[in-house]
C-alpha cells in the first residue's frame, strides 16, 4: 500500500514510517515541520534503505494541502498531524481546536474526494477522562472529565470520524488510543525531540541524564498509588508503531477503537529507577506539587487490540529506557545539532 502519513516527521510518525517501510509499504509524508525535522525522515530512509516521498504543507489549510497532494496517489491514511502539548493547549485553546479539528475535517474531505476509504487516527487514552475503572477498556465512557483542550480535540476528532463514517458506509477508520509512548528505535538514530522544556516524563529524564537539565521535578507524591507518584502505562514507541501497521492491515468498513498500551502500570519513581538501572546514570529528582489536571493512574486494558489486531506490546520499560538513552546520548541536542 502507499500510505499517506500526516505528521510523519514527528516522534511517532518517524517510527511508524520505518515500520511501514519494513512491512513493504510505500510512505508519503505530509508534514508542516512546525515541530519536527526533515532530518528524521532522512534517518528513517537510511535505516530502511528505502525512500520516502515528502510534501510540506499545513493540513489545516485545505487549499495548501490539496495543492501539495495534487498528483500524489495514496491508498490509506495514518493521521498523526496535530498539536500535542497539554499545558500549551490550556494557554492557546483556540489554536489547538482550530489546528487539530480543521486538519481532520480537511483530511476527511480530501479522502472522500479521492475515494480513499482507510484511516488510522492517532487518538489518546486522555479521551477516557477520569478513570471509572482500574484499567481502561475501549468501552469505558469517552469525554467525561477531560481536563484540557488537547484532550477534547482527541475526543471531538473521534466523534467527527464516527459521523463521517456514518454518512459514508464504505469508509473504515481505526481510532488508536495511545497510552504513554516512550523509547526510541534501538539504533538511537531517531527518537523524541521535544522543542523547549519537555512536558513528558521520559524526555525530561533523558535530558537530566545528558546534563541539559539539573533535576527531574516529580509532580506529586500522595496519589493513592504504590509509592504515591503517578502511575502510567508506558509503551515502547516501536510497539506503538507496529500497532499502527497492524491496525492499517485490519481496517474494515466502520469505526473501531483500540487501546495501544501494555496493561502494566509504572510509577514515576519506578521509571526513574528503571532508567538508572538501564543506563547506569543517576537521575537526581525533587518531589514537588502535583501538576494540575493529572490523574493518579492510567493503565490500559490492551486485550481488544491483542485479540482483534493480533498485536501485542512486547518490549519492556527497561528496553525503552535503554533505547531512549541510546537516542539522547547520541543526539544530545536532538536532530538539529
Ligand atoms: N511527570 C513528572 N515530572 C515531569 C513530567 C511528568 O513527575 O517532569 C509525571 C506526571 O505527573 C505523570 C507521569 O509523569 O504522573 C507521566 O506524565 P507525562 O506528562 O509524560 O504523560 P501524561 O500521562 O501526563 O500524558
Tab-separated table of C-alpha atoms and ligand atoms in Angstrom:
chain	number	residue	atom	x	y	z
A	1	UNK	CA	0.000	0.000	0.000
A	2	UNK	CA	1.029	3.602	-0.477
A	3	UNK	CA	0.270	5.235	2.860
A	4	UNK	CA	-0.183	8.954	3.489
A	5	UNK	CA	1.358	9.628	6.895
A	6	UNK	CA	0.316	13.045	8.202
A	7	UNK	CA	2.730	14.326	10.821
A	8	UNK	CA	5.119	11.670	9.577
A	9	UNK	CA	8.280	13.535	10.583
A	10	UNK	CA	7.389	13.591	14.281
A	11	UNK	CA	8.254	11.186	17.078
A	12	UNK	CA	5.549	8.612	16.442
A	13	UNK	CA	5.439	9.337	12.711
A	14	UNK	CA	9.110	8.638	12.098
A	15	UNK	CA	8.995	5.289	13.906
A	16	UNK	CA	5.749	4.380	12.128
A	17	UNK	CA	7.272	5.302	8.758
A	18	UNK	CA	10.138	2.925	9.455
A	19	UNK	CA	7.861	0.020	10.366
A	20	UNK	CA	5.674	0.686	7.299
A	21	UNK	CA	8.728	0.528	5.037
A	22	UNK	CA	9.904	-2.654	6.767
A	23	UNK	CA	6.495	-4.182	6.044
A	24	UNK	CA	6.857	-3.393	2.357
A	25	UNK	CA	4.551	-0.372	2.231
A	26	UNK	CA	5.351	2.894	0.478
A	27	UNK	CA	5.252	6.083	2.543
A	28	UNK	CA	4.137	9.587	1.593
A	29	UNK	CA	4.710	12.026	4.469
A	30	UNK	CA	2.710	15.239	4.776
A	31	UNK	CA	4.132	17.498	7.463
A	32	UNK	CA	4.442	21.228	8.022
A	33	UNK	CA	7.657	20.678	10.025
A	34	UNK	CA	6.448	23.173	12.643
A	35	UNK	CA	7.525	20.763	15.394
A	36	UNK	CA	9.612	18.211	13.523
A	37	UNK	CA	12.713	17.903	11.373
A	38	UNK	CA	13.322	16.636	7.830
A	39	UNK	CA	16.419	15.008	9.314
A	40	UNK	CA	14.141	12.437	10.973
A	41	UNK	CA	12.896	11.407	7.516
A	42	UNK	CA	16.426	11.175	6.158
A	43	UNK	CA	17.425	8.901	9.004
A	44	UNK	CA	14.398	6.643	8.532
A	45	UNK	CA	15.356	6.341	4.860
A	46	UNK	CA	18.869	5.290	5.897
A	47	UNK	CA	17.605	2.763	8.458
A	48	UNK	CA	15.171	1.215	5.983
A	49	UNK	CA	17.313	1.612	2.850
A	50	UNK	CA	14.207	2.959	1.142
A	51	UNK	CA	12.976	6.368	0.131
A	52	UNK	CA	10.070	8.384	1.460
A	53	UNK	CA	8.078	10.922	-0.539
A	54	UNK	CA	7.602	14.165	1.399
A	55	UNK	CA	5.177	17.024	0.889
A	56	UNK	CA	5.450	20.096	3.066
A	57	UNK	CA	2.066	21.606	3.866
A	58	UNK	CA	-0.166	22.630	6.729
A	59	UNK	CA	-3.092	20.212	6.770
A	60	UNK	CA	-5.220	22.862	8.485
A	61	UNK	CA	-5.017	24.886	5.247
A	62	UNK	CA	-7.283	22.979	2.843
A	63	UNK	CA	-6.157	24.680	-0.365
A	64	UNK	CA	-2.480	24.340	0.542
A	65	UNK	CA	-2.914	20.664	1.406
A	66	UNK	CA	-4.910	19.968	-1.761
A	67	UNK	CA	-2.265	21.638	-3.894
A	68	UNK	CA	0.572	19.830	-2.142
A	69	UNK	CA	-1.095	16.463	-2.684
A	70	UNK	CA	-2.011	17.089	-6.326
A	71	UNK	CA	-0.663	14.263	-8.433
A	72	UNK	CA	0.108	12.119	-5.374
A	73	UNK	CA	-1.625	8.775	-5.054
A	74	UNK	CA	-2.305	7.033	-1.723
A	75	UNK	CA	-4.399	4.039	-0.692
A	76	UNK	CA	-4.774	4.703	3.039
A	77	UNK	CA	-4.034	7.379	5.619
A	78	UNK	CA	-2.424	7.331	9.055
A	79	UNK	CA	-3.302	10.691	10.598
A	80	UNK	CA	-0.846	11.823	13.254
A	81	UNK	CA	-0.536	15.536	12.453
A	82	UNK	CA	-1.592	17.821	15.270
A	83	UNK	CA	-0.596	19.842	18.292
A	84	UNK	CA	0.013	17.746	21.387
A	85	UNK	CA	1.212	19.762	24.359
A	86	UNK	CA	-1.369	19.562	27.126
A	87	UNK	CA	-0.199	22.660	29.022
A	88	UNK	CA	0.076	24.774	25.871
A	89	UNK	CA	-3.458	23.740	24.904
A	90	UNK	CA	-4.838	25.391	28.039
A	91	UNK	CA	-2.978	28.615	27.135
A	92	UNK	CA	-3.872	28.585	23.407
A	93	UNK	CA	-7.186	26.745	23.258
A	94	UNK	CA	-8.477	28.247	20.017
A	95	UNK	CA	-5.221	27.422	18.239
A	96	UNK	CA	-5.500	23.824	19.453
A	97	UNK	CA	-9.126	23.442	18.426
A	98	UNK	CA	-8.527	25.076	15.048
A	99	UNK	CA	-5.410	23.112	14.166
A	100	UNK	CA	-6.463	19.701	15.412
A	101	UNK	CA	-10.109	19.783	14.318
A	102	UNK	CA	-9.727	21.591	10.974
A	103	UNK	CA	-6.873	19.272	9.963
A	104	UNK	CA	-9.087	16.242	10.466
A	105	UNK	CA	-12.020	17.850	8.652
A	106	UNK	CA	-9.789	18.744	5.704
A	107	UNK	CA	-8.300	15.277	5.613
A	108	UNK	CA	-11.727	13.609	5.628
A	109	UNK	CA	-12.908	15.849	2.790
A	110	UNK	CA	-9.839	15.057	0.703
A	111	UNK	CA	-10.230	11.339	1.387
A	112	UNK	CA	-13.840	11.499	0.225
A	113	UNK	CA	-12.897	13.418	-2.932
A	114	UNK	CA	-10.308	10.773	-3.739
A	115	UNK	CA	-12.384	7.795	-2.563
A	116	UNK	CA	-9.645	6.729	-0.144
A	117	UNK	CA	-11.549	4.653	2.398
A	118	UNK	CA	-8.993	3.625	5.066
A	119	UNK	CA	-7.967	5.806	8.005
A	120	UNK	CA	-5.941	5.157	11.154
A	121	UNK	CA	-6.284	8.010	13.643
A	122	UNK	CA	-3.871	8.928	16.398
A	123	UNK	CA	-6.083	9.246	19.457
A	124	UNK	CA	-5.182	9.160	23.117
A	125	UNK	CA	-6.109	7.489	26.373
A	126	UNK	CA	-6.910	11.009	27.521
A	127	UNK	CA	-10.327	10.604	25.815
A	128	UNK	CA	-11.351	8.410	28.783
A	129	UNK	CA	-11.204	11.424	31.104
A	130	UNK	CA	-11.387	10.460	34.767
A	131	UNK	CA	-10.986	6.677	35.011
A	132	UNK	CA	-14.040	4.900	36.389
A	133	UNK	CA	-12.334	1.520	36.405
A	134	UNK	CA	-8.896	0.285	37.447
A	135	UNK	CA	-7.779	-0.407	33.907
A	136	UNK	CA	-9.240	1.325	30.890
A	137	UNK	CA	-11.001	-0.714	28.234
A	138	UNK	CA	-12.406	0.638	24.986
A	139	UNK	CA	-15.992	0.563	26.275
A	140	UNK	CA	-15.123	2.974	29.110
A	141	UNK	CA	-17.096	6.220	28.629
A	142	UNK	CA	-15.352	8.834	26.483
A	143	UNK	CA	-15.347	12.575	27.078
A	144	UNK	CA	-16.305	12.826	30.759
A	145	UNK	CA	-13.754	14.552	32.965
A	146	UNK	CA	-11.266	15.536	30.272
A	147	UNK	CA	-9.209	18.355	31.784
A	148	UNK	CA	-7.699	20.215	28.834
A	149	UNK	CA	-8.397	21.367	25.242
A	150	UNK	CA	-5.849	18.931	23.787
A	151	UNK	CA	-7.797	16.022	25.265
A	152	UNK	CA	-11.088	17.423	23.984
A	153	UNK	CA	-9.654	17.714	20.464
A	154	UNK	CA	-8.913	13.979	20.541
A	155	UNK	CA	-12.421	13.093	21.746
A	156	UNK	CA	-14.011	15.504	19.243
A	157	UNK	CA	-11.929	14.130	16.387
A	158	UNK	CA	-13.108	10.638	17.278
A	159	UNK	CA	-16.700	11.876	17.037
A	160	UNK	CA	-16.046	13.674	13.744
A	161	UNK	CA	-14.610	10.469	12.291
A	162	UNK	CA	-17.607	8.440	13.536
A	163	UNK	CA	-20.044	10.917	11.970
A	164	UNK	CA	-18.125	10.979	8.693
A	165	UNK	CA	-18.234	7.184	8.616
A	166	UNK	CA	-21.979	7.106	9.318
A	167	UNK	CA	-22.504	9.173	6.170
A	168	UNK	CA	-20.094	7.077	4.079
A	169	UNK	CA	-20.656	3.347	4.594
A	170	UNK	CA	-17.583	2.177	2.657
A	171	UNK	CA	-15.308	4.226	4.899
A	172	UNK	CA	-13.257	2.396	7.544
A	173	UNK	CA	-11.437	4.005	10.462
A	174	UNK	CA	-9.414	2.724	13.386
A	175	UNK	CA	-9.024	5.016	16.398
A	176	UNK	CA	-5.832	4.183	18.271
A	177	UNK	CA	-5.863	5.341	21.874
A	178	UNK	CA	-2.248	5.655	22.899
A	179	UNK	CA	-1.143	5.365	26.480
A	180	UNK	CA	2.343	6.810	27.188
A	181	UNK	CA	4.772	6.335	24.280
A	182	UNK	CA	8.435	6.166	25.329
A	183	UNK	CA	11.738	4.879	23.985
A	184	UNK	CA	13.232	5.143	20.537
A	185	UNK	CA	14.466	2.963	17.710
A	186	UNK	CA	17.236	0.817	19.265
A	187	UNK	CA	19.783	2.275	16.811
A	188	UNK	CA	19.452	5.624	18.589
A	189	UNK	CA	19.186	7.295	15.148
A	190	UNK	CA	15.621	8.548	15.644
A	191	UNK	CA	13.754	9.477	18.815
A	192	UNK	CA	11.696	12.081	20.594
A	193	UNK	CA	12.983	15.618	20.091
A	194	UNK	CA	10.737	17.986	22.020
A	195	UNK	CA	11.176	21.707	21.482
A	196	UNK	CA	11.746	23.698	24.650
A	197	UNK	CA	11.267	22.213	28.089
A	198	UNK	CA	9.874	18.681	27.764
A	199	UNK	CA	6.368	18.197	29.147
A	200	UNK	CA	6.643	14.436	29.256
A	201	UNK	CA	8.446	12.336	31.790
A	202	UNK	CA	10.858	10.257	29.693
A	203	UNK	CA	12.341	13.082	27.607
A	204	UNK	CA	12.742	15.116	30.773
A	205	UNK	CA	14.600	12.254	32.474
A	206	UNK	CA	16.853	11.790	29.417
A	207	UNK	CA	17.685	15.484	29.342
A	208	UNK	CA	18.604	15.385	33.036
A	209	UNK	CA	20.799	12.352	32.370
A	210	UNK	CA	22.582	14.071	29.470
A	211	UNK	CA	23.163	17.199	31.572
A	212	UNK	CA	20.764	19.573	29.819
A	213	UNK	CA	18.644	19.913	32.977
A	214	UNK	CA	19.626	19.819	36.615
A	215	UNK	CA	16.981	17.528	38.066
A	216	UNK	CA	13.610	15.980	37.476
A	217	UNK	CA	10.605	17.501	39.203
A	218	UNK	CA	8.347	14.673	40.348
A	219	UNK	CA	4.807	16.009	40.249
A	220	UNK	CA	3.041	14.853	43.399
A	221	UNK	CA	3.773	12.126	45.949
A	222	UNK	CA	0.465	11.490	47.663
A	223	UNK	CA	-1.559	9.816	44.962
A	224	UNK	CA	-3.186	6.534	46.033
A	225	UNK	CA	-0.554	4.504	44.168
A	226	UNK	CA	2.252	2.102	45.033
A	227	UNK	CA	4.629	4.889	46.141
A	228	UNK	CA	2.426	7.986	45.931
A	229	UNK	CA	3.658	9.089	42.485
A	230	UNK	CA	1.547	8.955	39.328
A	231	UNK	CA	1.177	5.634	37.535
A	232	UNK	CA	1.069	5.341	33.732
A	233	UNK	CA	1.205	2.625	31.104
A	234	UNK	CA	4.467	3.282	29.237
A	235	UNK	CA	4.566	1.712	25.779
A	236	UNK	CA	7.699	1.443	23.662
A	237	UNK	CA	7.349	3.596	20.553
A	238	UNK	CA	8.386	0.652	18.336
A	239	UNK	CA	5.484	-1.385	19.759
A	240	UNK	CA	3.238	1.611	19.145
A	241	UNK	CA	4.483	1.931	15.560
A	242	UNK	CA	3.830	-1.766	14.967
A	243	UNK	CA	0.313	-1.231	16.351
A	244	UNK	CA	-0.361	1.301	13.567
A	245	UNK	CA	0.685	-1.132	10.888
A	246	UNK	CA	-1.407	-3.919	12.454
A	247	UNK	CA	-4.393	-1.528	12.538
A	248	UNK	CA	-3.849	-0.494	8.913
A	249	UNK	CA	-3.800	-4.096	7.819
A	250	UNK	CA	-7.067	-4.836	9.709
A	251	UNK	CA	-9.234	-1.908	8.620
A	252	UNK	CA	-12.777	-2.794	7.636
A	253	UNK	CA	-15.743	-0.546	6.850
A	254	UNK	CA	-16.969	1.044	10.092
A	255	UNK	CA	-15.154	2.514	13.102
A	256	UNK	CA	-13.157	0.525	15.638
A	257	UNK	CA	-11.257	1.870	18.651
A	258	UNK	CA	-8.258	0.136	20.204
A	259	UNK	CA	-6.014	0.866	23.139
A	260	UNK	CA	-2.303	0.724	22.463
A	261	UNK	CA	-0.783	0.004	25.845
A	262	UNK	CA	0.966	-2.758	27.735
A	263	UNK	CA	-1.519	-3.349	30.542
A	264	UNK	CA	1.233	-2.679	33.092
A	265	UNK	CA	1.478	0.470	35.179
A	266	UNK	CA	4.697	2.090	36.411
A	267	UNK	CA	5.066	4.942	38.866
A	268	UNK	CA	7.256	7.974	38.225
A	269	UNK	CA	9.817	6.678	40.728
A	270	UNK	CA	9.763	3.231	39.108
A	271	UNK	CA	10.555	4.870	35.763
A	272	UNK	CA	13.423	6.797	37.355
A	273	UNK	CA	14.835	3.572	38.810
A	274	UNK	CA	14.374	1.691	35.531
A	275	UNK	CA	16.232	4.459	33.691
A	276	UNK	CA	19.055	4.450	36.228
A	277	UNK	CA	19.279	0.658	36.053
A	278	UNK	CA	19.279	0.553	32.253
A	279	UNK	CA	21.850	3.324	31.799
A	280	UNK	CA	23.947	3.397	34.970
A	281	UNK	CA	23.344	7.136	35.202
A	282	UNK	CA	21.892	8.760	38.308
A	283	UNK	CA	18.790	10.903	37.805
A	284	UNK	CA	18.517	13.478	40.584
A	285	UNK	CA	14.955	14.440	41.386
A	286	UNK	CA	12.894	16.588	43.687
A	287	UNK	CA	9.322	15.942	44.716
A	288	UNK	CA	7.144	18.979	44.055
A	289	UNK	CA	3.417	19.720	43.999
A	290	UNK	CA	1.126	17.679	41.758
A	291	UNK	CA	0.514	19.080	38.260
A	292	UNK	CA	-2.990	20.459	37.725
A	293	UNK	CA	-5.214	18.076	35.808
A	294	UNK	CA	-3.002	14.987	36.297
A	295	UNK	CA	-4.573	11.615	37.061
A	296	UNK	CA	-3.324	9.260	39.757
A	297	UNK	CA	-3.303	6.309	37.405
A	298	UNK	CA	-3.990	5.455	33.753
A	299	UNK	CA	-3.357	1.886	32.633
A	300	UNK	CA	-4.674	0.163	29.512
A	301	UNK	CA	-6.647	-2.982	29.160
A	302	UNK	CA	-4.963	-3.937	25.859
A	303	UNK	CA	-6.829	-7.201	25.247
A	304	UNK	CA	-9.038	-5.988	22.409
A	305	UNK	CA	-6.023	-4.969	20.302
A	306	UNK	CA	-4.247	-8.194	21.298
A	307	UNK	CA	-7.197	-10.299	20.172
A	308	UNK	CA	-8.509	-8.419	17.162
A	309	UNK	CA	-5.361	-6.881	15.688
A	310	UNK	CA	-3.076	-9.776	16.584
A	311	UNK	CA	-0.767	-7.188	18.099
A	312	UNK	CA	0.867	-7.092	21.491
A	313	UNK	CA	3.381	-4.764	23.129
A	314	UNK	CA	6.475	-6.912	23.550
A	315	UNK	CA	9.180	-4.516	24.719
A	316	UNK	CA	9.893	-3.774	28.381
A	317	UNK	CA	10.239	-0.465	30.207
A	318	UNK	CA	13.944	-1.295	30.672
A	319	UNK	CA	14.344	-1.584	26.894
A	320	UNK	CA	12.508	1.704	26.427
A	321	UNK	CA	14.881	3.395	28.894
A	322	UNK	CA	17.924	1.900	27.188
A	323	UNK	CA	16.678	2.998	23.750
A	324	UNK	CA	15.713	6.496	24.930
A	325	UNK	CA	19.230	6.825	26.237
A	326	UNK	CA	20.767	5.483	23.000
A	327	UNK	CA	18.925	8.280	21.186
A	328	UNK	CA	19.527	11.062	23.731
A	329	UNK	CA	23.208	10.306	24.338
A	330	UNK	CA	23.994	10.150	20.602
A	331	UNK	CA	21.888	13.253	19.862
A	332	UNK	CA	22.144	15.471	22.945
A	333	UNK	CA	20.534	18.399	21.122
A	334	UNK	CA	18.098	16.348	19.057
A	335	UNK	CA	18.034	16.425	15.259
A	336	UNK	CA	19.229	19.982	14.864
A	337	UNK	CA	22.658	19.522	16.395
B	1	LIG	N1	5.751	13.714	35.453
B	1	LIG	C1	6.611	14.191	36.428
B	1	LIG	N2	7.551	15.140	36.063
B	1	LIG	C2	7.668	15.613	34.782
B	1	LIG	C3	6.774	15.106	33.793
B	1	LIG	C4	5.837	14.168	34.162
B	1	LIG	O1	6.552	13.791	37.579
B	1	LIG	O2	8.521	16.467	34.522
B	1	LIG	C5	4.753	12.676	35.808
B	1	LIG	C6	3.323	13.088	35.591
B	1	LIG	O3	2.802	13.729	36.733
B	1	LIG	C7	2.653	11.737	35.317
B	1	LIG	C8	3.755	10.950	34.600
B	1	LIG	O4	4.978	11.578	34.954
B	1	LIG	O5	2.358	11.058	36.539
B	1	LIG	C9	3.596	10.952	33.077
B	1	LIG	O6	3.476	12.279	32.636
B	1	LIG	P1	3.562	12.678	31.105
B	1	LIG	O7	3.442	14.161	31.014
B	1	LIG	O8	4.765	12.050	30.493
B	1	LIG	O9	2.300	11.960	30.432
B	1	LIG	P2	0.724	12.107	30.756
B	1	LIG	O10	0.306	10.777	31.283
B	1	LIG	O11	0.524	13.219	31.714
B	1	LIG	O12	0.142	12.384	29.419
